[in-house]
Amino acid sequence: MNTPFSPPLYMQRYQFVVDYVQTYRPRKVIDLGCAECCLLGKLKFHRDCVQLLVGVDINADSLLKRRRLLAPLMSDYLQPSIGPLTIELYQGSVTEREPCTRGFDLVTCVELIEHLELAEVESFSEVVFGYMAPGAVIISTPNSEFNPLLPGLRGFRNYDHKFEWTRAEFQAWAHRVCREHGYSVQFTGVGESFDCWTDVGFCTQIGVFQRNYDETNWSMTTTEHLEPSVYRLLYRVVYPSLCDNNIYQKTLVNEVLYEAQRLRQEWLQKNIDSNNNTHVHSYPSVEAEHRGAEGGADEQLPVYQQGGTICVPLSSVWSRPRVRGLCGTLHRLREILLDDSLMRLNADGTVLILPAVDDDEDEDEEEDKEDKDEEVKTASDVAENVKEDWDEELTSFGNV
């Protein structure tokens, strides 16, 4: 069925949840009826607040097929986030009580409730609002009053829908749930009506439920995350983050090495000519080194050469915002680097020591010189004897 909405209605529903997460910053989010994991795939990028993402669906095959969408990207390993993120997928029914679903900040049910039998809606209400008791619940469902405006629609919007509520029916159910379980609700929606049909409401109606906290239930959302006892765990992935000490140290060392090599290269370009003759030697005094070590980024010392090494003051490296953000203080940076076998520092840990010439540069120059004549000869031979056989190569791939 074609709809006149742009962006498509399903994207507007997902964006509504994303906007809510960006505003209220829940740490633990569970999506009931997550189906193809599209919403989870969007929320995994909000790691500045979300630390635990859980999806639940009765269809195990659908979850197993789509779990790849939730796997970490290469960039997640190259630049780990500050906060942790764990994603889990469970096979289970939203009418069953599962202890590991308690204690969440936000429960989302996007186009789920209409797939339940009306008798199951009562169990669903008790499980979500009574047993799970999250801090907030977002429920979206079709507004049947809008159906006459949808081109070509006859009956319900989906063959699996057991019912579709009017605004009055949805609101009556929502208010009863609030009275029974201690919530308040606000109604909104996505998919605005068009032309003169402004009295039918949104195409998708949404209820945003907020728990009325008091002294007896305030600690519910801090409940420790448990292992499942009713649901079946299908997938779990823990994203790399700086909360892992090994990842933190590797990330910090890589940033330090990158910045130190950059400063080294800058110095070499300025002070060594094409014949590898050094024009400038700059040796800061011992007192200056200590001032730089204690003064931080406000008093950066110059890079200098000492024998066959390039010396990069640690204070200059620490001035890089990324390095400073990772370690906090110059003293802490020095302590971490002194314990790392990849780093070579001077006796008091104030200067990084790098080779003036990379180990493989001399070998590369000799090899280049020896191979130069042979490369020219080989290139000439290839140019004379090359055969253009594109047709044969393309044929081997079939029809592309």
PDB file of N, CA and C in Angstrom, residues 279-341:
ATOM      1  N   HIS A 279      70.300  21.417  10.448  1.00  0.00           N
ATOM      2  CA  HIS A 279      70.577  22.851  10.529  1.00  0.00           C
ATOM      3  C   HIS A 279      70.402  23.403  11.941  1.00  0.00           C
ATOM      4  N   VAL A 280      69.532  22.771  12.744  1.00  0.00           N
ATOM      5  CA  VAL A 280      69.208  23.332  14.057  1.00  0.00           C
ATOM      6  C   VAL A 280      69.283  22.241  15.109  1.00  0.00           C
ATOM      7  N   HIS A 281      69.975  22.542  16.188  1.00  0.00           N
ATOM      8  CA  HIS A 281      69.954  21.691  17.376  1.00  0.00           C
ATOM      9  C   HIS A 281      69.434  22.536  18.524  1.00  0.00           C
ATOM     10  N   SER A 282      68.387  22.055  19.158  1.00  0.00           N
ATOM     11  CA  SER A 282      67.783  22.831  20.246  1.00  0.00           C
ATOM     12  C   SER A 282      67.698  21.961  21.476  1.00  0.00           C
ATOM     13  N   TYR A 283      68.512  22.277  22.466  1.00  0.00           N
ATOM     14  CA  TYR A 283      68.539  21.504  23.704  1.00  0.00           C
ATOM     15  C   TYR A 283      67.957  22.334  24.838  1.00  0.00           C
ATOM     16  N   PRO A 284      66.720  22.091  25.254  1.00  0.00           N
ATOM     17  CA  PRO A 284      66.183  22.838  26.385  1.00  0.00           C
ATOM     18  C   PRO A 284      66.899  22.452  27.665  1.00  0.00           C
ATOM     19  N   SER A 285      66.963  23.379  28.562  1.00  0.00           N
ATOM     20  CA  SER A 285      67.616  23.116  29.844  1.00  0.00           C
ATOM     21  C   SER A 285      66.797  22.141  30.670  1.00  0.00           C
ATOM     22  N   VAL A 286      67.459  21.568  31.669  1.00  0.00           N
ATOM     23  CA  VAL A 286      66.764  20.648  32.568  1.00  0.00           C
ATOM     24  C   VAL A 286      65.615  21.352  33.269  1.00  0.00           C
ATOM     25  N   GLU A 287      65.864  22.616  33.683  1.00  0.00           N
ATOM     26  CA  GLU A 287      64.803  23.370  34.352  1.00  0.00           C
ATOM     27  C   GLU A 287      63.617  23.578  33.428  1.00  0.00           C
ATOM     28  N   ALA A 288      63.888  23.847  32.153  1.00  0.00           N
ATOM     29  CA  ALA A 288      62.796  24.055  31.205  1.00  0.00           C
ATOM     30  C   ALA A 288      62.002  22.777  30.997  1.00  0.00           C
ATOM     31  N   GLU A 289      62.708  21.643  30.980  1.00  0.00           N
ATOM     32  CA  GLU A 289      62.010  20.373  30.819  1.00  0.00           C
ATOM     33  C   GLU A 289      61.041  20.137  31.968  1.00  0.00           C
ATOM     34  N   HIS A 290      61.517  20.432  33.180  1.00  0.00           N
ATOM     35  CA  HIS A 290      60.644  20.222  34.339  1.00  0.00           C
ATOM     36  C   HIS A 290      59.497  21.215  34.360  1.00  0.00           C
ATOM     37  N   ARG A 291      59.747  22.455  33.904  1.00  0.00           N
ATOM     38  CA  ARG A 291      58.649  23.427  33.845  1.00  0.00           C
ATOM     39  C   ARG A 291      57.597  22.957  32.852  1.00  0.00           C
ATOM     40  N   GLY A 292      58.050  22.405  31.731  1.00  0.00           N
ATOM     41  CA  GLY A 292      57.110  21.902  30.746  1.00  0.00           C
ATOM     42  C   GLY A 292      56.327  20.716  31.268  1.00  0.00           C
ATOM     43  N   ALA A 293      56.989  19.877  32.046  1.00  0.00           N
ATOM     44  CA  ALA A 293      56.310  18.705  32.587  1.00  0.00           C
ATOM     45  C   ALA A 293      55.253  19.082  33.601  1.00  0.00           C
ATOM     46  N   GLU A 294      55.530  20.129  34.369  1.00  0.00           N
ATOM     47  CA  GLU A 294      54.575  20.532  35.403  1.00  0.00           C
ATOM     48  C   GLU A 294      53.574  21.563  34.907  1.00  0.00           C
ATOM     49  N   GLY A 295      53.991  22.386  33.937  1.00  0.00           N
ATOM     50  CA  GLY A 295      53.112  23.471  33.489  1.00  0.00           C
ATOM     51  C   GLY A 295      52.068  23.051  32.508  1.00  0.00           C
ATOM     52  N   GLY A 296      52.191  21.841  31.889  1.00  0.00           N
ATOM     53  CA  GLY A 296      51.176  21.345  30.988  1.00  0.00           C
ATOM     54  C   GLY A 296      51.219  22.061  29.662  1.00  0.00           C
ATOM     55  N   ALA A 297      50.030  22.188  29.065  1.00  0.00           N
ATOM     56  CA  ALA A 297      49.932  22.682  27.697  1.00  0.00           C
ATOM     57  C   ALA A 297      50.257  24.161  27.591  1.00  0.00           C
ATOM     58  N   ASP A 298      50.236  24.890  28.695  1.00  0.00           N
ATOM     59  CA  ASP A 298      50.499  26.319  28.640  1.00  0.00           C
ATOM     60  C   ASP A 298      51.974  26.627  28.393  1.00  0.00           C
ATOM     61  N   GLU A 299      52.847  25.657  28.647  1.00  0.00           N
ATOM     62  CA  GLU A 299      54.279  25.894  28.454  1.00  0.00           C
ATOM     63  C   GLU A 299      54.864  24.724  27.678  1.00  0.00           C
ATOM     64  N   GLN A 300      54.695  24.769  26.352  1.00  0.00           N
ATOM     65  CA  GLN A 300      55.172  23.697  25.507  1.00  0.00           C
ATOM     66  C   GLN A 300      56.636  23.912  25.147  1.00  0.00           C
ATOM     67  N   LEU A 301      57.404  22.825  25.191  1.00  0.00           N
ATOM     68  CA  LEU A 301      58.826  22.877  24.869  1.00  0.00           C
ATOM     69  C   LEU A 301      59.040  22.423  23.437  1.00  0.00           C
ATOM     70  N   PRO A 302      60.118  22.878  22.806  1.00  0.00           N
ATOM     71  CA  PRO A 302      60.365  22.514  21.409  1.00  0.00           C
ATOM     72  C   PRO A 302      60.888  21.087  21.275  1.00  0.00           C
ATOM     73  N   VAL A 303      60.641  20.520  20.111  1.00  0.00           N
ATOM     74  CA  VAL A 303      61.238  19.235  19.756  1.00  0.00           C
ATOM     75  C   VAL A 303      62.712  19.467  19.442  1.00  0.00           C
ATOM     76  N   TYR A 304      63.563  18.521  19.793  1.00  0.00           N
ATOM     77  CA  TYR A 304      64.992  18.692  19.514  1.00  0.00           C
ATOM     78  C   TYR A 304      65.620  17.343  19.200  1.00  0.00           C
ATOM     79  N   GLN A 305      66.823  17.405  18.625  1.00  0.00           N
ATOM     80  CA  GLN A 305      67.567  16.196  18.286  1.00  0.00           C
ATOM     81  C   GLN A 305      68.696  15.992  19.273  1.00  0.00           C
ATOM     82  N   GLN A 306      68.904  14.743  19.627  1.00  0.00           N
ATOM     83  CA  GLN A 306      69.998  14.390  20.527  1.00  0.00           C
ATOM     84  C   GLN A 306      70.619  13.105  19.996  1.00  0.00           C
ATOM     85  N   GLY A 307      71.773  13.247  19.364  1.00  0.00           N
ATOM     86  CA  GLY A 307      72.404  12.091  18.745  1.00  0.00           C
ATOM     87  C   GLY A 307      71.557  11.576  17.592  1.00  0.00           C
ATOM     88  N   GLY A 308      71.258  10.300  17.641  1.00  0.00           N
ATOM     89  CA  GLY A 308      70.455   9.693  16.584  1.00  0.00           C
ATOM     90  C   GLY A 308      68.983   9.611  16.907  1.00  0.00           C
ATOM     91  N   THR A 309      68.528  10.446  17.856  1.00  0.00           N
ATOM     92  CA  THR A 309      67.121  10.400  18.258  1.00  0.00           C
ATOM     93  C   THR A 309      66.491  11.786  18.167  1.00  0.00           C
ATOM     94  N   ILE A 310      65.177  11.778  18.017  1.00  0.00           N
ATOM     95  CA  ILE A 310      64.388  13.000  18.094  1.00  0.00           C
ATOM     96  C   ILE A 310      63.631  12.970  19.416  1.00  0.00           C
ATOM     97  N   CYS A 311      63.763  14.037  20.181  1.00  0.00           N
ATOM     98  CA  CYS A 311      63.162  14.106  21.515  1.00  0.00           C
ATOM     99  C   CYS A 311      61.923  15.003  21.471  1.00  0.00           C
ATOM    100  N   VAL A 312      60.784  14.417  21.835  1.00  0.00           N
ATOM    101  CA  VAL A 312      59.509  15.143  21.817  1.00  0.00           C
ATOM    102  C   VAL A 312      59.042  15.332  23.261  1.00  0.00           C
ATOM    103  N   PRO A 313      59.007  16.581  23.762  1.00  0.00           N
ATOM    104  CA  PRO A 313      58.537  16.810  25.128  1.00  0.00           C
ATOM    105  C   PRO A 313      57.109  16.292  25.323  1.00  0.00           C
ATOM    106  N   LEU A 314      56.883  15.617  26.425  1.00  0.00           N
ATOM    107  CA  LEU A 314      55.578  15.038  26.701  1.00  0.00           C
ATOM    108  C   LEU A 314      54.500  16.114  26.821  1.00  0.00           C
ATOM    109  N   SER A 315      54.902  17.305  27.281  1.00  0.00           N
ATOM    110  CA  SER A 315      53.928  18.394  27.422  1.00  0.00           C
ATOM    111  C   SER A 315      53.361  18.814  26.077  1.00  0.00           C
ATOM    112  N   SER A 316      54.168  18.703  25.007  1.00  0.00           N
ATOM    113  CA  SER A 316      53.683  19.047  23.667  1.00  0.00           C
ATOM    114  C   SER A 316      52.668  18.025  23.177  1.00  0.00           C
ATOM    115  N   VAL A 317      52.906  16.766  23.498  1.00  0.00           N
ATOM    116  CA  VAL A 317      51.954  15.722  23.124  1.00  0.00           C
ATOM    117  C   VAL A 317      50.660  15.874  23.908  1.00  0.00           C
ATOM    118  N   TRP A 318      50.790  16.198  25.180  1.00  0.00           N
ATOM    119  CA  TRP A 318      49.608  16.311  26.034  1.00  0.00           C
ATOM    120  C   TRP A 318      48.715  17.482  25.622  1.00  0.00           C
ATOM    121  N   SER A 319      49.261  18.437  24.909  1.00  0.00           N
ATOM    122  CA  SER A 319      48.457  19.586  24.487  1.00  0.00           C
ATOM    123  C   SER A 319      47.427  19.212  23.421  1.00  0.00           C
ATOM    124  N   ARG A 320      47.593  18.054  22.799  1.00  0.00           N
ATOM    125  CA  ARG A 320      46.599  17.593  21.819  1.00  0.00           C
ATOM    126  C   ARG A 320      45.283  17.328  22.543  1.00  0.00           C
ATOM    127  N   PRO A 321      44.174  17.932  22.109  1.00  0.00           N
ATOM    128  CA  PRO A 321      42.890  17.795  22.835  1.00  0.00           C
ATOM    129  C   PRO A 321      42.469  16.351  23.061  1.00  0.00           C
ATOM    130  N   ARG A 322      42.666  15.495  22.064  1.00  0.00           N
ATOM    131  CA  ARG A 322      42.262  14.096  22.207  1.00  0.00           C
ATOM    132  C   ARG A 322      43.050  13.409  23.317  1.00  0.00           C
ATOM    133  N   VAL A 323      44.360  13.661  23.385  1.00  0.00           N
ATOM    134  CA  VAL A 323      45.186  13.058  24.428  1.00  0.00           C
ATOM    135  C   VAL A 323      44.783  13.600  25.785  1.00  0.00           C
ATOM    136  N   ARG A 324      44.606  14.914  25.882  1.00  0.00           N
ATOM    137  CA  ARG A 324      44.237  15.525  27.149  1.00  0.00           C
ATOM    138  C   ARG A 324      42.879  15.017  27.631  1.00  0.00           C
ATOM    139  N   GLY A 325      41.938  14.829  26.673  1.00  0.00           N
ATOM    140  CA  GLY A 325      40.627  14.324  27.048  1.00  0.00           C
ATOM    141  C   GLY A 325      40.663  12.898  27.558  1.00  0.00           C
ATOM    142  N   LEU A 326      41.620  12.119  27.084  1.00  0.00           N
ATOM    143  CA  LEU A 326      41.715  10.721  27.497  1.00  0.00           C
ATOM    144  C   LEU A 326      42.341  10.551  28.870  1.00  0.00           C
ATOM    145  N   CYS A 327      43.367  11.357  29.177  1.00  0.00           N
ATOM    146  CA  CYS A 327      44.132  11.106  30.412  1.00  0.00           C
ATOM    147  C   CYS A 327      43.872  12.117  31.519  1.00  0.00           C
ATOM    148  N   GLY A 328      43.375  13.306  31.186  1.00  0.00           N
ATOM    149  CA  GLY A 328      43.012  14.262  32.222  1.00  0.00           C
ATOM    150  C   GLY A 328      44.160  15.130  32.695  1.00  0.00           C
ATOM    151  N   THR A 329      45.263  14.522  33.132  1.00  0.00           N
ATOM    152  CA  THR A 329      46.406  15.287  33.641  1.00  0.00           C
ATOM    153  C   THR A 329      47.694  14.779  33.010  1.00  0.00           C
ATOM    154  N   LEU A 330      48.675  15.655  32.939  1.00  0.00           N
ATOM    155  CA  LEU A 330      49.979  15.278  32.408  1.00  0.00           C
ATOM    156  C   LEU A 330      50.654  14.247  33.299  1.00  0.00           C
ATOM    157  N   HIS A 331      50.468  14.370  34.601  1.00  0.00           N
ATOM    158  CA  HIS A 331      51.061  13.412  35.539  1.00  0.00           C
ATOM    159  C   HIS A 331      50.528  12.011  35.285  1.00  0.00           C
ATOM    160  N   ARG A 332      49.227  11.892  35.059  1.00  0.00           N
ATOM    161  CA  ARG A 332      48.644  10.573  34.805  1.00  0.00           C
ATOM    162  C   ARG A 332      49.138  10.011  33.475  1.00  0.00           C
ATOM    163  N   LEU A 333      49.252  10.876  32.463  1.00  0.00           N
ATOM    164  CA  LEU A 333      49.768  10.434  31.173  1.00  0.00           C
ATOM    165  C   LEU A 333      51.167   9.862  31.325  1.00  0.00           C
ATOM    166  N   ARG A 334      52.013  10.551  32.076  1.00  0.00           N
ATOM    167  CA  ARG A 334      53.384  10.093  32.267  1.00  0.00           C
ATOM    168  C   ARG A 334      53.406   8.725  32.966  1.00  0.00           C
ATOM    169  N   GLU A 335      52.572   8.534  33.972  1.00  0.00           N
ATOM    170  CA  GLU A 335      52.538   7.262  34.690  1.00  0.00           C
ATOM    171  C   GLU A 335      52.133   6.111  33.776  1.00  0.00           C
ATOM    172  N   ILE A 336      51.142   6.369  32.918  1.00  0.00           N
ATOM    173  CA  ILE A 336      50.667   5.312  32.013  1.00  0.00           C
ATOM    174  C   ILE A 336      51.737   4.941  30.997  1.00  0.00           C
ATOM    175  N   LEU A 337      52.403   5.942  30.430  1.00  0.00           N
ATOM    176  CA  LEU A 337      53.404   5.681  29.402  1.00  0.00           C
ATOM    177  C   LEU A 337      54.646   5.003  29.959  1.00  0.00           C
ATOM    178  N   LEU A 338      55.003   5.320  31.194  1.00  0.00           N
ATOM    179  CA  LEU A 338      56.173   4.679  31.810  1.00  0.00           C
ATOM    180  C   LEU A 338      55.964   3.183  31.991  1.00  0.00           C
ATOM    181  N   ASP A 339      54.700   2.752  32.093  1.00  0.00           N
ATOM    182  CA  ASP A 339      54.397   1.335  32.271  1.00  0.00           C
ATOM    183  C   ASP A 339      54.189   0.606  30.952  1.00  0.00           C
ATOM    184  N   ASP A 340      54.265   1.336  29.843  1.00  0.00           N
ATOM    185  CA  ASP A 340      54.000   0.727  28.543  1.00  0.00           C
ATOM    186  C   ASP A 340      55.308   0.379  27.837  1.00  0.00           C
ATOM    187  N   SER A 341      55.414  -0.860  27.362  1.00  0.00           N
ATOM    188  CA  SER A 341      56.664  -1.324  26.751  1.00  0.00           C
ATOM    189  C   SER A 341      56.916  -0.703  25.383  1.00  0.00           C
TER     190      SER A 341
END
